Short mmCIF file of N, CA and C in Angstrom, two decimals:
data_model
loop_
_atom_site.label_atom_id
_atom_site.label_comp_id
_atom_site.label_asym_id
_atom_site.label_seq_id
_atom_site.Cartn_x
_atom_site.Cartn_y
_atom_site.Cartn_z
N ASP A 1 -0.71 10.36 58.96
CA ASP A 1 0.57 9.99 60.04
C ASP A 1 0.28 9.87 61.46
N ALA A 2 -0.29 9.11 61.85
CA ALA A 2 -1.35 9.18 63.00
C ALA A 2 -1.07 9.51 64.60
N ASP A 3 0.30 10.03 64.64
CA ASP A 3 0.93 10.94 65.31
C ASP A 3 -0.19 12.62 65.18
N THR A 4 -0.09 13.08 63.79
CA THR A 4 0.40 13.83 63.35
C THR A 4 -1.37 14.47 62.59
N GLY A 5 -1.77 13.85 62.85
CA GLY A 5 -3.32 13.48 62.18
C GLY A 5 -3.17 13.72 60.64
N GLY A 6 -2.28 13.38 59.61
CA GLY A 6 -2.73 13.36 58.58
C GLY A 6 -0.84 13.23 57.57
N ASN A 7 -0.41 13.76 56.45
CA ASN A 7 0.61 13.60 56.07
C ASN A 7 1.40 15.14 55.95
N TYR A 8 2.35 15.35 55.92
CA TYR A 8 3.31 16.39 56.51
C TYR A 8 3.65 16.56 54.77
N LEU A 9 2.97 18.10 54.59
CA LEU A 9 4.22 18.61 53.22
C LEU A 9 5.17 19.02 53.89
N GLY A 10 5.29 19.40 54.67
CA GLY A 10 6.40 20.87 54.39
C GLY A 10 6.09 22.39 54.87
N SER A 11 7.38 22.82 55.40
CA SER A 11 7.23 24.24 55.69
C SER A 11 7.35 25.35 54.20
N GLY A 12 6.70 26.69 54.45
CA GLY A 12 6.97 27.59 53.79
C GLY A 12 5.42 28.52 53.11
N SER A 13 5.68 29.38 51.84
CA SER A 13 4.80 29.72 51.74
C SER A 13 3.70 28.68 50.21
N SER A 14 4.34 27.88 50.22
CA SER A 14 3.77 27.12 48.81
C SER A 14 4.46 25.66 48.62
N PHE A 15 3.39 25.11 48.67
CA PHE A 15 3.47 23.85 48.70
C PHE A 15 2.46 22.30 46.67
N THR A 16 3.49 21.86 46.90
CA THR A 16 2.63 20.87 45.56
C THR A 16 2.09 20.11 46.47
N THR A 17 0.84 19.45 46.18
CA THR A 17 0.41 18.20 46.36
C THR A 17 0.84 17.50 45.75
N PRO A 18 0.75 15.87 46.11
CA PRO A 18 1.09 15.00 45.09
C PRO A 18 -0.81 14.29 44.54
N ILE A 19 0.01 13.74 43.57
CA ILE A 19 -1.25 13.08 43.07
C ILE A 19 -2.29 12.42 44.16
N LEU A 20 -2.96 12.52 43.97
CA LEU A 20 -4.03 11.73 45.39
C LEU A 20 -4.94 10.27 44.69
N LYS A 21 -4.92 9.82 45.02
CA LYS A 21 -6.22 8.56 44.88
C LYS A 21 -7.42 8.46 45.84
N THR A 22 -6.95 8.80 46.98
CA THR A 22 -7.40 8.75 48.56
C THR A 22 -8.17 9.76 48.83
N THR A 23 -9.42 9.79 49.91
CA THR A 23 -9.34 11.32 50.95
C THR A 23 -8.21 11.39 51.55
N THR A 24 -7.46 12.36 51.47
CA THR A 24 -6.72 12.54 52.93
C THR A 24 -6.23 13.89 53.24
N THR A 25 -5.81 14.05 55.09
CA THR A 25 -5.64 14.79 55.53
C THR A 25 -4.08 15.38 55.33
N TYR A 26 -3.78 16.51 55.15
CA TYR A 26 -2.59 17.16 54.55
C TYR A 26 -2.76 18.79 55.97
N TYR A 27 -1.32 18.75 56.29
CA TYR A 27 -1.19 20.09 57.33
C TYR A 27 0.49 19.84 57.50
N VAL A 28 0.05 21.47 57.81
CA VAL A 28 1.88 22.08 57.70
C VAL A 28 2.12 22.46 59.36
N GLN A 29 3.24 22.86 59.32
CA GLN A 29 3.26 22.90 60.95
C GLN A 29 4.37 24.41 60.62
N ASP A 30 4.08 25.14 61.26
CA ASP A 30 5.55 26.58 61.00
C ASP A 30 6.78 25.43 62.13
N SER A 31 8.03 26.50 61.83
CA SER A 31 9.05 26.21 62.30
C SER A 31 8.99 25.70 63.74
N THR A 32 8.21 25.85 64.76
CA THR A 32 8.65 25.74 66.13
C THR A 32 7.70 24.23 66.30
N CYS A 33 7.55 23.72 65.32
CA CYS A 33 6.86 22.23 65.41
C CYS A 33 6.02 21.82 66.37
N GLU A 34 5.37 23.31 67.29
CA GLU A 34 3.90 23.07 68.12
C GLU A 34 2.70 22.55 68.04
N LEU A 35 2.14 22.24 68.30
CA LEU A 35 1.19 20.44 67.81
C LEU A 35 -0.07 22.36 67.28
N SER A 36 0.13 22.97 68.05
CA SER A 36 -1.12 24.50 67.87
C SER A 36 -0.86 25.40 66.82
N MET A 37 0.49 24.75 66.31
CA MET A 37 0.59 25.68 65.04
C MET A 37 0.33 25.41 63.96
N ARG A 38 -0.17 23.84 64.40
CA ARG A 38 0.18 22.59 63.16
C ARG A 38 -1.50 23.57 61.98
N LYS A 39 -1.48 23.92 61.06
CA LYS A 39 -2.79 23.87 60.24
C LYS A 39 -3.58 22.71 59.54
N GLY A 40 -4.21 22.31 59.35
CA GLY A 40 -4.58 21.32 58.59
C GLY A 40 -5.73 21.02 57.45
N VAL A 41 -5.62 20.41 56.28
CA VAL A 41 -6.74 20.79 55.51
C VAL A 41 -7.25 18.86 55.06
N ILE A 42 -8.95 18.53 55.26
CA ILE A 42 -8.62 17.61 54.52
C ILE A 42 -8.95 17.32 52.85
N VAL A 43 -8.29 17.19 52.19
CA VAL A 43 -8.88 16.55 50.74
C VAL A 43 -9.75 15.68 50.14
N ASN A 44 -10.37 15.83 50.02
CA ASN A 44 -10.98 14.55 49.30
C ASN A 44 -11.14 14.17 47.86
N VAL A 45 -10.76 13.24 47.21
CA VAL A 45 -10.74 13.01 46.38
C VAL A 45 -11.82 11.59 45.82
N ASN A 46 -13.02 11.97 44.66
CA ASN A 46 -13.94 11.76 44.03
C ASN A 46 -13.42 10.91 42.90
N LYS A 47 -14.23 9.70 42.81
CA LYS A 47 -13.77 8.54 42.01
C LYS A 47 -14.55 9.42 40.59
N PRO A 48 -13.63 9.65 39.13
CA PRO A 48 -14.37 9.80 38.18
C PRO A 48 -14.93 9.14 37.44
N PRO A 49 -16.38 9.08 36.67
CA PRO A 49 -17.20 7.48 36.02
C PRO A 49 -16.60 7.34 35.52
N THR A 50 -16.95 6.01 34.89
CA THR A 50 -16.12 5.14 33.55
C THR A 50 -16.92 4.90 32.74
N VAL A 51 -17.37 6.13 32.14
CA VAL A 51 -17.96 5.94 30.81
C VAL A 51 -17.58 5.12 29.63
N LEU A 52 -19.26 4.86 29.35
CA LEU A 52 -19.16 4.09 27.96
C LEU A 52 -20.02 4.64 26.59
N ALA A 53 -19.44 4.62 25.26
CA ALA A 53 -20.43 5.11 24.13
C ALA A 53 -21.06 4.32 23.43
N THR A 54 -22.51 4.09 23.09
CA THR A 54 -22.89 3.28 22.77
C THR A 54 -23.62 4.06 21.46
N ALA A 55 -23.98 3.26 20.46
CA ALA A 55 -24.54 3.13 18.76
C ALA A 55 -25.56 2.36 18.97
N THR A 56 -26.97 2.80 18.35
CA THR A 56 -28.47 1.79 17.57
C THR A 56 -27.39 1.05 16.69
N ASP A 57 -26.23 1.31 15.82
CA ASP A 57 -25.62 1.04 15.04
C ASP A 57 -24.40 1.49 14.87
N THR A 58 -23.46 0.79 14.93
CA THR A 58 -22.17 1.45 13.92
C THR A 58 -21.90 1.47 12.44
N MET A 59 -22.41 0.92 11.83
CA MET A 59 -22.42 0.93 10.29
C MET A 59 -23.18 0.54 9.67
N LEU A 60 -23.46 2.28 8.85
CA LEU A 60 -24.78 3.24 8.48
C LEU A 60 -24.74 2.27 6.81
N CYS A 61 -25.78 2.56 6.15
CA CYS A 61 -26.19 3.27 4.93
C CYS A 61 -26.02 4.51 4.90
N GLU A 62 -25.80 5.78 3.81
CA GLU A 62 -25.56 6.69 3.67
C GLU A 62 -27.38 7.11 3.44
N GLY A 63 -27.39 7.85 4.54
CA GLY A 63 -28.83 8.88 4.67
C GLY A 63 -29.33 8.00 5.93
N ASP A 64 -29.18 6.94 6.48
CA ASP A 64 -29.54 6.44 7.87
C ASP A 64 -29.86 7.06 8.59
N PHE A 65 -30.12 6.68 9.95
CA PHE A 65 -30.19 7.59 10.99
C PHE A 65 -29.50 6.62 12.16
N VAL A 66 -29.19 7.38 13.29
CA VAL A 66 -28.09 6.70 14.54
C VAL A 66 -28.65 7.67 15.49
N ILE A 67 -28.54 6.40 16.73
CA ILE A 67 -28.76 7.09 18.17
C ILE A 67 -27.23 6.96 18.77
N LEU A 68 -26.49 8.48 19.18
CA LEU A 68 -25.64 7.73 20.59
C LEU A 68 -26.04 8.28 21.67
N LYS A 69 -25.46 7.35 22.68
CA LYS A 69 -25.99 7.22 24.16
C LYS A 69 -24.44 7.29 25.32
N GLY A 70 -24.64 7.61 26.15
CA GLY A 70 -23.58 7.56 26.96
C GLY A 70 -24.13 6.72 28.48
N THR A 71 -23.28 6.11 28.64
CA THR A 71 -23.93 5.68 30.00
C THR A 71 -22.38 5.62 31.18
N GLY A 72 -22.65 5.60 32.55
CA GLY A 72 -21.86 5.78 33.22
C GLY A 72 -21.71 6.72 34.28
N ALA A 73 -22.09 7.88 33.68
CA ALA A 73 -22.28 9.02 34.34
C ALA A 73 -23.26 10.55 34.83
N SER A 74 -23.60 11.31 35.62
CA SER A 74 -24.57 12.15 35.30
C SER A 74 -25.20 12.76 33.72
N THR A 75 -24.11 13.56 33.44
CA THR A 75 -24.01 13.98 32.50
C THR A 75 -23.44 14.03 31.11
N TYR A 76 -23.71 14.25 29.94
CA TYR A 76 -22.58 13.97 28.89
C TYR A 76 -22.84 14.78 27.38
N ASN A 77 -20.97 15.41 27.21
CA ASN A 77 -21.23 16.34 25.88
C ASN A 77 -20.31 15.65 24.89
N TRP A 78 -20.99 14.79 23.61
CA TRP A 78 -20.69 14.47 22.93
C TRP A 78 -19.89 15.81 21.52
N SER A 79 -19.21 15.67 20.84
CA SER A 79 -18.17 16.15 19.71
C SER A 79 -18.95 16.34 18.62
N ASN A 80 -19.24 17.40 17.81
CA ASN A 80 -19.66 17.75 16.52
C ASN A 80 -21.19 17.81 16.99
N GLY A 81 -20.78 18.25 17.94
CA GLY A 81 -22.58 18.81 18.04
C GLY A 81 -23.58 17.91 18.45
N ILE A 82 -23.37 16.39 18.15
CA ILE A 82 -24.59 15.99 18.90
C ILE A 82 -25.06 15.50 19.96
N THR A 83 -26.14 15.20 20.23
CA THR A 83 -26.61 15.63 21.48
C THR A 83 -27.32 14.02 22.32
N ASP A 84 -26.93 13.55 23.16
CA ASP A 84 -27.09 12.56 23.80
C ASP A 84 -28.51 12.17 23.40
N GLY A 85 -28.56 10.54 23.00
CA GLY A 85 -30.17 10.17 22.92
C GLY A 85 -30.67 10.82 21.77
N ASN A 86 -30.40 11.68 21.49
CA ASN A 86 -31.00 11.99 19.63
C ASN A 86 -30.72 11.27 18.25
N SER A 87 -31.49 11.02 17.46
CA SER A 87 -31.00 10.15 16.60
C SER A 87 -30.27 11.51 15.45
N PHE A 88 -29.75 11.39 15.02
CA PHE A 88 -28.40 12.21 13.35
C PHE A 88 -29.06 11.40 12.39
N LYS A 89 -28.44 12.08 11.43
CA LYS A 89 -27.98 11.51 10.16
C LYS A 89 -26.57 11.70 9.73
N PRO A 90 -25.03 11.06 9.85
CA PRO A 90 -24.05 11.02 9.74
C PRO A 90 -23.41 11.38 8.41
N SER A 91 -23.05 12.32 8.01
CA SER A 91 -23.25 12.24 6.56
C SER A 91 -21.88 10.99 5.75
N ALA A 92 -21.30 11.24 6.82
CA ALA A 92 -19.22 10.49 6.86
C ALA A 92 -19.70 9.64 7.73
N THR A 93 -18.30 9.09 7.66
CA THR A 93 -17.61 8.24 8.69
C THR A 93 -16.84 9.01 9.69
N THR A 94 -17.42 9.40 11.10
CA THR A 94 -16.59 9.68 12.11
C THR A 94 -16.74 9.22 13.31
N THR A 95 -15.45 9.03 14.26
CA THR A 95 -15.36 9.17 15.52
C THR A 95 -15.93 9.74 16.12
N TYR A 96 -16.82 9.48 17.17
CA TYR A 96 -17.10 11.17 18.45
C TYR A 96 -16.78 10.77 19.18
N ARG A 97 -16.57 11.98 20.66
CA ARG A 97 -15.99 11.70 21.05
C ARG A 97 -16.89 11.85 22.54
N LEU A 98 -17.01 11.18 23.48
CA LEU A 98 -17.70 11.66 25.07
C LEU A 98 -17.15 11.70 25.82
N ILE A 99 -17.44 12.74 26.30
CA ILE A 99 -17.15 13.50 28.04
C ILE A 99 -18.48 13.23 28.45
N GLY A 100 -18.18 12.29 30.25
CA GLY A 100 -18.97 12.27 30.98
C GLY A 100 -19.01 12.53 31.56
N THR A 101 -19.70 13.19 32.97
CA THR A 101 -19.16 14.23 33.87
C THR A 101 -20.17 13.81 35.51
N ASN A 102 -19.49 13.14 36.03
CA ASN A 102 -20.56 13.15 37.59
C ASN A 102 -20.71 14.39 38.26
N THR A 103 -21.35 13.53 39.55
CA THR A 103 -21.98 15.51 40.23
C THR A 103 -20.97 15.21 41.06
N PHE A 104 -19.85 14.99 41.30
CA PHE A 104 -18.71 15.36 41.75
C PHE A 104 -17.96 16.31 40.92
N ASN A 105 -17.84 17.28 39.41
CA ASN A 105 -17.38 17.36 38.26
C ASN A 105 -15.87 16.52 38.12
N CYS A 106 -16.07 15.07 38.19
CA CYS A 106 -15.25 14.41 37.51
C CYS A 106 -15.53 13.55 36.44
N TYR A 107 -14.47 13.76 35.41
CA TYR A 107 -15.07 13.35 34.49
C TYR A 107 -14.29 12.25 33.37
N ASP A 108 -14.72 11.44 32.12
CA ASP A 108 -14.42 10.59 31.68
C ASP A 108 -14.68 11.00 30.51
N SER A 109 -13.79 10.11 29.20
CA SER A 109 -13.96 10.24 28.08
C SER A 109 -14.43 8.94 27.18
N ALA A 110 -15.28 8.25 25.71
CA ALA A 110 -14.93 7.33 25.50
C ALA A 110 -15.45 7.76 24.35
N PHE A 111 -14.95 6.82 23.04
CA PHE A 111 -14.89 7.27 21.71
C PHE A 111 -15.81 6.05 21.11
N ILE A 112 -16.01 6.39 20.14
CA ILE A 112 -17.21 5.42 19.25
C ILE A 112 -16.97 5.58 17.72
N THR A 113 -16.81 5.19 16.96
CA THR A 113 -16.65 5.68 15.25
C THR A 113 -17.98 4.70 14.55
N ILE A 114 -18.75 5.35 13.83
CA ILE A 114 -19.86 5.59 12.97
C ILE A 114 -19.36 5.42 11.87
N THR A 115 -19.09 4.40 10.93
CA THR A 115 -18.96 4.07 9.53
C THR A 115 -20.37 4.40 8.46
N VAL A 116 -20.61 5.62 7.75
CA VAL A 116 -21.38 5.86 7.18
C VAL A 116 -20.47 4.51 5.45
N ILE A 117 -21.49 3.90 4.94
CA ILE A 117 -21.60 3.00 3.63
C ILE A 117 -21.98 3.87 2.59
N ALA A 118 -21.37 4.46 1.59
CA ALA A 118 -22.07 4.94 0.58
C ALA A 118 -22.93 3.93 -0.20
N ASN A 119 -24.28 4.18 -0.54
CA ASN A 119 -25.19 3.48 -1.53
C ASN A 119 -24.98 3.38 -2.88
N PRO A 120 -24.82 2.71 -3.19
CA PRO A 120 -24.61 2.13 -5.13
C PRO A 120 -25.32 2.96 -5.99
N THR A 121 -25.06 3.48 -6.84
CA THR A 121 -25.23 3.79 -7.83
C THR A 121 -26.28 2.41 -8.60
N VAL A 122 -27.30 2.74 -8.71
CA VAL A 122 -28.27 1.44 -9.58
C VAL A 122 -29.01 1.54 -11.01
N LYS A 123 -28.86 0.79 -11.67
CA LYS A 123 -29.03 0.95 -13.05
C LYS A 123 -29.71 0.42 -13.40
N ALA A 124 -31.10 0.25 -13.93
CA ALA A 124 -31.85 -0.87 -14.80
C ALA A 124 -31.69 -0.99 -16.28
N ASN A 125 -31.36 -2.22 -16.45
CA ASN A 125 -31.05 -2.12 -17.79
C ASN A 125 -32.08 -3.54 -18.61
N ALA A 126 -32.62 -3.13 -19.37
CA ALA A 126 -33.57 -3.96 -20.58
C ALA A 126 -33.44 -4.74 -22.00
N THR A 127 -33.74 -6.02 -21.68
CA THR A 127 -33.19 -6.47 -23.34
C THR A 127 -33.55 -5.58 -24.78
N ASP A 128 -35.20 -5.13 -24.20
CA ASP A 128 -35.53 -4.11 -25.12
C ASP A 128 -36.40 -3.42 -23.87
N THR A 129 -37.04 -2.52 -24.46
CA THR A 129 -38.11 -1.33 -23.86
C THR A 129 -39.36 -1.43 -24.71
N ILE A 130 -39.37 -1.76 -26.28
CA ILE A 130 -40.50 -1.78 -26.46
C ILE A 130 -40.19 -3.68 -27.37
N ILE A 131 -41.36 -3.96 -26.92
CA ILE A 131 -41.52 -5.51 -27.63
C ILE A 131 -43.04 -5.63 -28.11
N CYS A 132 -43.23 -6.66 -28.66
CA CYS A 132 -44.52 -6.80 -28.80
C CYS A 132 -45.24 -7.73 -27.95
N ALA A 133 -46.68 -8.63 -28.15
CA ALA A 133 -47.41 -9.06 -26.78
C ALA A 133 -47.23 -10.75 -26.76
N GLY A 134 -46.44 -10.91 -25.93
CA GLY A 134 -46.07 -11.97 -26.36
C GLY A 134 -44.39 -12.79 -25.76
N GLU A 135 -44.01 -11.03 -26.33
CA GLU A 135 -42.20 -11.71 -26.33
C GLU A 135 -41.47 -11.33 -25.20
N ALA A 136 -40.73 -11.37 -24.89
CA ALA A 136 -40.40 -11.73 -23.53
C ALA A 136 -38.69 -11.14 -23.62
N VAL A 137 -38.48 -10.25 -22.69
CA VAL A 137 -37.72 -9.44 -22.11
C VAL A 137 -36.85 -9.93 -20.53
N THR A 138 -35.81 -9.22 -20.44
CA THR A 138 -35.08 -9.77 -19.24
C THR A 138 -34.39 -8.24 -19.03
N LEU A 139 -34.42 -8.34 -17.83
CA LEU A 139 -34.26 -6.97 -17.25
C LEU A 139 -33.02 -7.06 -16.22
N LYS A 140 -32.15 -6.04 -15.91
CA LYS A 140 -30.79 -6.31 -14.85
C LYS A 140 -30.37 -5.35 -14.47
N GLY A 141 -30.05 -5.81 -13.42
CA GLY A 141 -29.75 -4.23 -12.40
C GLY A 141 -28.04 -4.51 -12.99
N GLN A 142 -27.24 -3.17 -12.13
CA GLN A 142 -26.30 -3.07 -12.86
C GLN A 142 -25.58 -1.97 -11.89
N GLY A 143 -25.16 -2.06 -10.16
CA GLY A 143 -23.91 -0.96 -9.92
C GLY A 143 -23.87 -1.55 -8.00
N ALA A 144 -25.20 -2.59 -7.88
CA ALA A 144 -24.84 -3.85 -6.74
C ALA A 144 -24.41 -5.02 -7.35
N ILE A 145 -24.60 -5.72 -5.88
CA ILE A 145 -24.75 -6.73 -5.70
C ILE A 145 -25.93 -7.90 -5.79
N TYR A 146 -26.78 -7.04 -4.87
CA TYR A 146 -28.26 -7.73 -5.10
C TYR A 146 -29.22 -7.32 -5.70
N TYR A 147 -29.83 -7.34 -6.30
CA TYR A 147 -31.92 -6.46 -7.12
C TYR A 147 -32.58 -6.58 -6.49
N SER A 148 -33.86 -5.68 -6.82
CA SER A 148 -34.99 -7.02 -6.40
C SER A 148 -35.82 -5.55 -7.00
N TRP A 149 -36.34 -6.48 -8.11
CA TRP A 149 -37.32 -5.75 -8.75
C TRP A 149 -38.82 -5.67 -8.30
N THR A 150 -39.41 -4.75 -8.85
CA THR A 150 -41.08 -4.43 -8.59
C THR A 150 -41.68 -5.49 -9.46
N LEU A 151 -43.13 -5.71 -9.17
CA LEU A 151 -44.03 -6.50 -10.34
C LEU A 151 -43.68 -8.04 -10.89
N GLY A 152 -42.66 -8.64 -9.38
CA GLY A 152 -42.80 -9.81 -8.75
C GLY A 152 -41.42 -10.59 -10.55
N VAL A 153 -40.42 -9.03 -10.50
CA VAL A 153 -39.69 -9.70 -11.56
C VAL A 153 -38.50 -10.35 -11.46
N THR A 154 -37.51 -11.20 -11.43
CA THR A 154 -36.51 -11.87 -10.91
C THR A 154 -35.25 -10.73 -12.19
N ASP A 155 -33.67 -10.92 -11.30
CA ASP A 155 -32.78 -9.72 -11.69
C ASP A 155 -32.48 -11.09 -13.02
N SER A 156 -31.99 -10.77 -13.76
CA SER A 156 -31.62 -11.65 -14.98
C SER A 156 -32.38 -12.42 -15.38
N ILE A 157 -33.19 -12.89 -15.56
CA ILE A 157 -34.28 -13.62 -15.69
C ILE A 157 -35.45 -13.47 -16.10
N SER A 158 -35.65 -13.95 -17.57
CA SER A 158 -36.65 -13.60 -18.82
C SER A 158 -37.89 -13.62 -18.43
N PHE A 159 -39.10 -12.79 -18.52
CA PHE A 159 -40.34 -13.35 -18.50
C PHE A 159 -41.20 -12.16 -19.83
N VAL A 160 -41.97 -12.77 -19.65
CA VAL A 160 -43.04 -12.27 -20.65
C VAL A 160 -44.21 -11.35 -20.53
N PRO A 161 -44.10 -9.85 -20.36
CA PRO A 161 -44.94 -8.86 -19.62
C PRO A 161 -46.05 -9.10 -20.05
N GLN A 162 -47.72 -8.88 -19.23
CA GLN A 162 -48.67 -9.21 -19.43
C GLN A 162 -49.16 -7.54 -20.19
N LYS A 163 -48.44 -6.45 -19.79
CA LYS A 163 -49.48 -5.14 -20.14
C LYS A 163 -48.19 -3.83 -20.18
N THR A 164 -47.85 -3.02 -20.75
CA THR A 164 -46.83 -2.36 -20.15
C THR A 164 -46.63 -1.85 -19.24
N ALA A 165 -45.90 -1.02 -18.42
CA ALA A 165 -45.50 -1.36 -17.02
C ALA A 165 -43.69 -0.70 -16.77
N THR A 166 -44.28 0.15 -15.89
CA THR A 166 -42.67 0.57 -15.70
C THR A 166 -41.63 -0.55 -14.51
N TYR A 167 -40.95 -0.47 -14.19
CA TYR A 167 -40.07 -1.48 -13.27
C TYR A 167 -39.13 -0.64 -12.40
N LYS A 168 -38.94 -0.86 -11.50
CA LYS A 168 -38.03 -0.19 -10.47
C LYS A 168 -37.23 -1.37 -10.48
N VAL A 169 -35.63 -0.75 -9.88
CA VAL A 169 -35.08 -1.84 -9.10
C VAL A 169 -34.24 -1.61 -7.73
#
């Protein structure tokens, strides 16, 4: 209020401060209403940061590493003991909470979910593991969708090995 230099809170020994959105001057005045008895206080309202949680990837294969990083604040505190900006290997799908604090000790929070996809259990099959020179064999993977074999072998396509070898899928 321009006449009194702030917002009147009333008289008495205790007051409830309203929810503050801007810096405001509040005052109380004794029952005589004399301006010399008015006591004022400036309440500074600092805005909280707008925090964003980011990850190098949000969908990982089991055993992969990820880095979680916060932006928009001065300091960051992650759930589950995660350190901002350091890589780690999540063991299961988890939602991580980030609390970011600015220099005024105001805070905001954000969440990010990292999905961990279990690795397939792959088996290697062969039409035969003991063959004579010049005979064909077919190698076939099992347990996944796509297969990549060593030594140039194509999954489920027969070939004639040139020598005894170990093939990995």
